[in-house]
Coordinates of C-alpha atoms in Angstrom, one line a residue:
X95 CA 45.9 125.9 72.6
X96 CA 49.0 126.0 73.9
X97 CA 49.6 125.0 77.4
X98 CA 52.4 126.6 79.9
X99 CA 54.3 124.6 82.4
X100 CA 53.1 124.3 85.5
X101 CA 55.3 125.5 88.6
X102 CA 56.7 122.6 90.3
X103 CA 54.4 121.9 93.5
X104 CA 56.0 123.1 96.7
X105 CA 57.1 119.8 99.2
X106 CA 54.0 119.6 102.2
X107 CA 54.8 121.8 105.0
X108 CA 56.6 124.1 103.2
X109 CA 55.8 128.0 102.4
X110 CA 57.5 130.4 100.0
X111 CA 59.5 132.6 102.2
X112 CA 59.2 136.6 101.3
X113 CA 62.2 137.8 100.4
X114 CA 61.4 141.4 101.8
X115 CA 60.9 139.6 105.6
X116 CA 63.5 140.3 108.1
X117 CA 66.1 138.0 108.6
X118 CA 64.6 135.0 111.2
X119 CA 66.1 134.8 114.8
X120 CA 70.2 132.2 114.3
X121 CA 69.5 130.5 117.8
X122 CA 72.3 130.3 120.2
X123 CA 75.6 129.4 118.6
X124 CA 76.4 126.0 118.1
X125 CA 78.2 124.1 121.1
X126 CA 79.7 121.0 121.7
X127 CA 76.4 118.5 121.1
X128 CA 75.3 120.2 118.0
X129 CA 79.0 120.0 116.4
X130 CA 78.9 116.3 117.4
X131 CA 75.8 115.8 115.6
X132 CA 77.2 117.7 112.7
X133 CA 80.6 115.8 112.9
X134 CA 78.6 112.4 112.7
X135 CA 76.3 113.3 110.0
X136 CA 79.2 114.2 108.0
X137 CA 82.0 111.6 109.3
X138 CA 78.7 109.5 107.6
X139 CA 79.2 110.3 104.2
X140 CA 83.3 111.7 103.7
X141 CA 86.6 110.5 104.7
X142 CA 89.0 113.0 106.9
X143 CA 90.8 114.2 108.7
X144 CA 91.4 115.8 112.0
X145 CA 92.4 119.2 110.5
X146 CA 89.5 118.6 107.4
X147 CA 86.5 118.3 110.4
X148 CA 87.7 120.4 112.4
X149 CA 87.5 123.0 109.3
X150 CA 84.0 121.6 108.2
X151 CA 82.9 122.4 111.6
X152 CA 84.4 125.8 111.4
X153 CA 82.3 126.7 108.3
X154 CA 79.2 125.4 110.3
X155 CA 79.8 128.6 112.5
X156 CA 80.8 130.9 110.4
X157 CA 77.3 130.1 108.9
X158 CA 76.5 130.8 112.0
X159 CA 77.7 134.2 112.6
X160 CA 77.4 135.3 109.0
X161 CA 72.9 134.2 109.8
X162 CA 73.7 136.7 113.6
X163 CA 75.4 139.4 112.1
X164 CA 72.3 139.5 109.4
X165 CA 69.8 139.3 112.1
X166 CA 71.3 142.3 113.8
X167 CA 73.2 140.7 116.7
X168 CA 76.4 142.2 118.0
X169 CA 79.6 141.8 119.9
X170 CA 79.9 137.9 118.4
X171 CA 83.3 137.9 118.8
X172 CA 83.6 135.8 121.9
X173 CA 80.6 133.9 120.7
X174 CA 82.5 132.3 117.7
X175 CA 85.6 132.1 119.1
X176 CA 84.2 129.9 121.7
X177 CA 82.0 127.6 118.7
X178 CA 85.2 127.2 117.2
X179 CA 86.9 125.7 120.6
X180 CA 84.5 123.6 120.8
X181 CA 84.5 122.5 117.1
X182 CA 88.3 122.0 117.3
X183 CA 87.5 119.5 120.6
X184 CA 85.0 117.6 118.8
X185 CA 87.4 117.1 116.2
X186 CA 90.0 116.3 118.3
X187 CA 87.5 113.6 121.0
X188 CA 86.7 111.8 117.1
X189 CA 90.4 111.3 116.3
X190 CA 91.4 110.4 119.9
X191 CA 88.3 107.6 119.6
X192 CA 89.8 106.1 116.4
X193 CA 86.6 107.5 114.4
X194 CA 88.6 109.9 112.1
X195 CA 91.8 108.3 111.5
X196 CA 94.6 110.3 109.5
X197 CA 96.9 107.1 108.8
X198 CA 94.1 104.7 107.1
X199 CA 92.5 108.3 105.6
X200 CA 96.4 109.1 104.1
X201 CA 96.8 105.7 103.0
X202 CA 93.4 105.4 101.2
X203 CA 93.8 108.6 99.1
X204 CA 97.3 107.5 98.7
X205 CA 96.0 104.4 96.5
X206 CA 93.7 106.3 94.5
X207 CA 96.2 108.9 94.3
X208 CA 98.8 107.4 92.6
X209 CA 96.3 104.5 90.3
X210 CA 94.6 107.8 88.9
X211 CA 98.2 109.1 87.9
X212 CA 99.4 111.7 90.6
X213 CA 103.2 111.2 91.3
X214 CA 104.7 111.3 94.4
X215 CA 105.1 115.1 95.1
X216 CA 101.7 115.5 93.3
X217 CA 100.6 113.0 95.8
X218 CA 101.9 114.6 98.7
X219 CA 101.0 118.3 98.1
X220 CA 97.1 117.3 98.2
X221 CA 97.2 115.8 101.3
X222 CA 99.4 118.4 103.1
X223 CA 96.1 120.1 101.5
X224 CA 93.9 117.3 103.4
X225 CA 95.0 118.4 106.5
X226 CA 97.7 115.4 106.8
X227 CA 101.0 115.5 108.4
X228 CA 104.1 115.4 106.6
X229 CA 105.8 112.2 107.9
X230 CA 101.9 110.0 108.2
X231 CA 102.0 111.5 104.2
X232 CA 105.2 110.0 103.3
X233 CA 104.4 106.9 105.3
X234 CA 101.6 106.2 103.2
X235 CA 103.2 106.6 100.3
X236 CA 105.3 103.9 98.4
X237 CA 109.4 104.8 98.0
X238 CA 111.1 104.1 94.8
X239 CA 111.3 104.6 91.2
X240 CA 108.6 101.3 90.8
X241 CA 106.3 103.2 92.3
X242 CA 106.9 106.8 90.6
X243 CA 107.1 104.5 87.0
X244 CA 104.0 103.0 87.7
X245 CA 102.0 106.4 88.5
X246 CA 103.3 107.9 85.3
X247 CA 102.3 104.9 83.6
X248 CA 98.6 105.8 85.4
X249 CA 98.4 109.2 83.6
X250 CA 100.0 107.9 80.5
X251 CA 96.9 105.9 79.7
X252 CA 94.9 108.5 81.3
X253 CA 95.7 110.6 78.8
X254 CA 96.9 108.7 75.6
X255 CA 100.4 109.3 75.2
X256 CA 103.7 107.6 75.4
X257 CA 102.7 103.6 75.0
X258 CA 99.2 104.2 75.3
X259 CA 98.9 107.2 72.5
X260 CA 99.6 106.9 68.4
X261 CA 102.4 105.0 67.6
X262 CA 103.3 107.1 64.7
X263 CA 102.3 110.7 66.4
X264 CA 104.9 113.6 65.4
X265 CA 107.8 114.3 67.5
X266 CA 106.5 118.0 68.7
X267 CA 103.6 115.2 70.6
X268 CA 106.8 113.6 72.6
X269 CA 107.5 116.7 73.6
X270 CA 104.2 117.8 75.1
X271 CA 103.6 114.3 76.3
X272 CA 107.0 115.1 78.4
X273 CA 105.8 118.4 79.6
X274 CA 101.9 116.7 80.7
X275 CA 104.4 114.4 82.9
X276 CA 107.0 117.3 84.3
X277 CA 103.3 119.8 85.5
X278 CA 102.4 116.3 87.1
X279 CA 105.3 116.2 89.2
X280 CA 107.1 113.2 87.6
X281 CA 110.8 113.4 87.0
X282 CA 112.2 113.6 83.5
X283 CA 114.2 110.2 83.7
X284 CA 111.1 108.4 85.3
X285 CA 109.0 110.6 82.2
X286 CA 110.9 109.6 79.4
X287 CA 111.4 105.8 80.4
X288 CA 107.3 105.9 80.6
X289 CA 106.7 106.9 77.1
X290 CA 109.3 105.1 75.5
X291 CA 108.0 101.3 76.8
X292 CA 107.3 98.8 74.9
X293 CA 102.9 99.0 74.9
X294 CA 102.5 95.2 75.9
X295 CA 104.6 95.9 78.8
X296 CA 103.5 98.8 80.3
X297 CA 99.9 97.5 80.3
X298 CA 100.6 94.3 82.1
X299 CA 102.8 96.9 84.6
X300 CA 99.4 99.1 85.1
X301 CA 97.4 95.3 85.1
X302 CA 99.7 94.5 88.5
X303 CA 99.9 97.7 89.9
X304 CA 95.6 97.8 89.7
X305 CA 95.9 94.5 91.5
X306 CA 98.1 96.0 94.3

């Protein structure tokens, strides 16, 4: 006789919620104390910037607002605005205390980006999206052709092109490789030099680059 799989046991203390039940009361909007607890919990798991933390806390406020609206609460705009001001204040306090450090975040993230084959231009765009200001982002990234070449070689290795690709590849493969590097933000000169570099030299450069 065929046995049907048994449903997974529900964790103790939890009961199934009736989908037709009315929404639960959302409670008061999150204030500074609750937002600070949320900030500490987030920072224990993720590195971020002041802007990034403010976004995380603002999304928490937005979730409360959606729950409050579903519950039928009205005139939410002043409550939401006050809660988001509290979120911004918590993020500022975390930055002022050094718990959130944009410069340290930028330096750490920049190293990771370059080692995975991001060009300087792509890395600057990524850091800007994370809330790092232009001056801090520029200071976190090494300048010069050597650093850009190392990052291009890292991408070549990831994509198995150039010195890390098939030496017998047809000519059209080189054009595709150039396009790959161009899309990643590398200049034509850097891309061409990376693609025609001797495999042994490329390996040595990458090894030195990763050792930092």
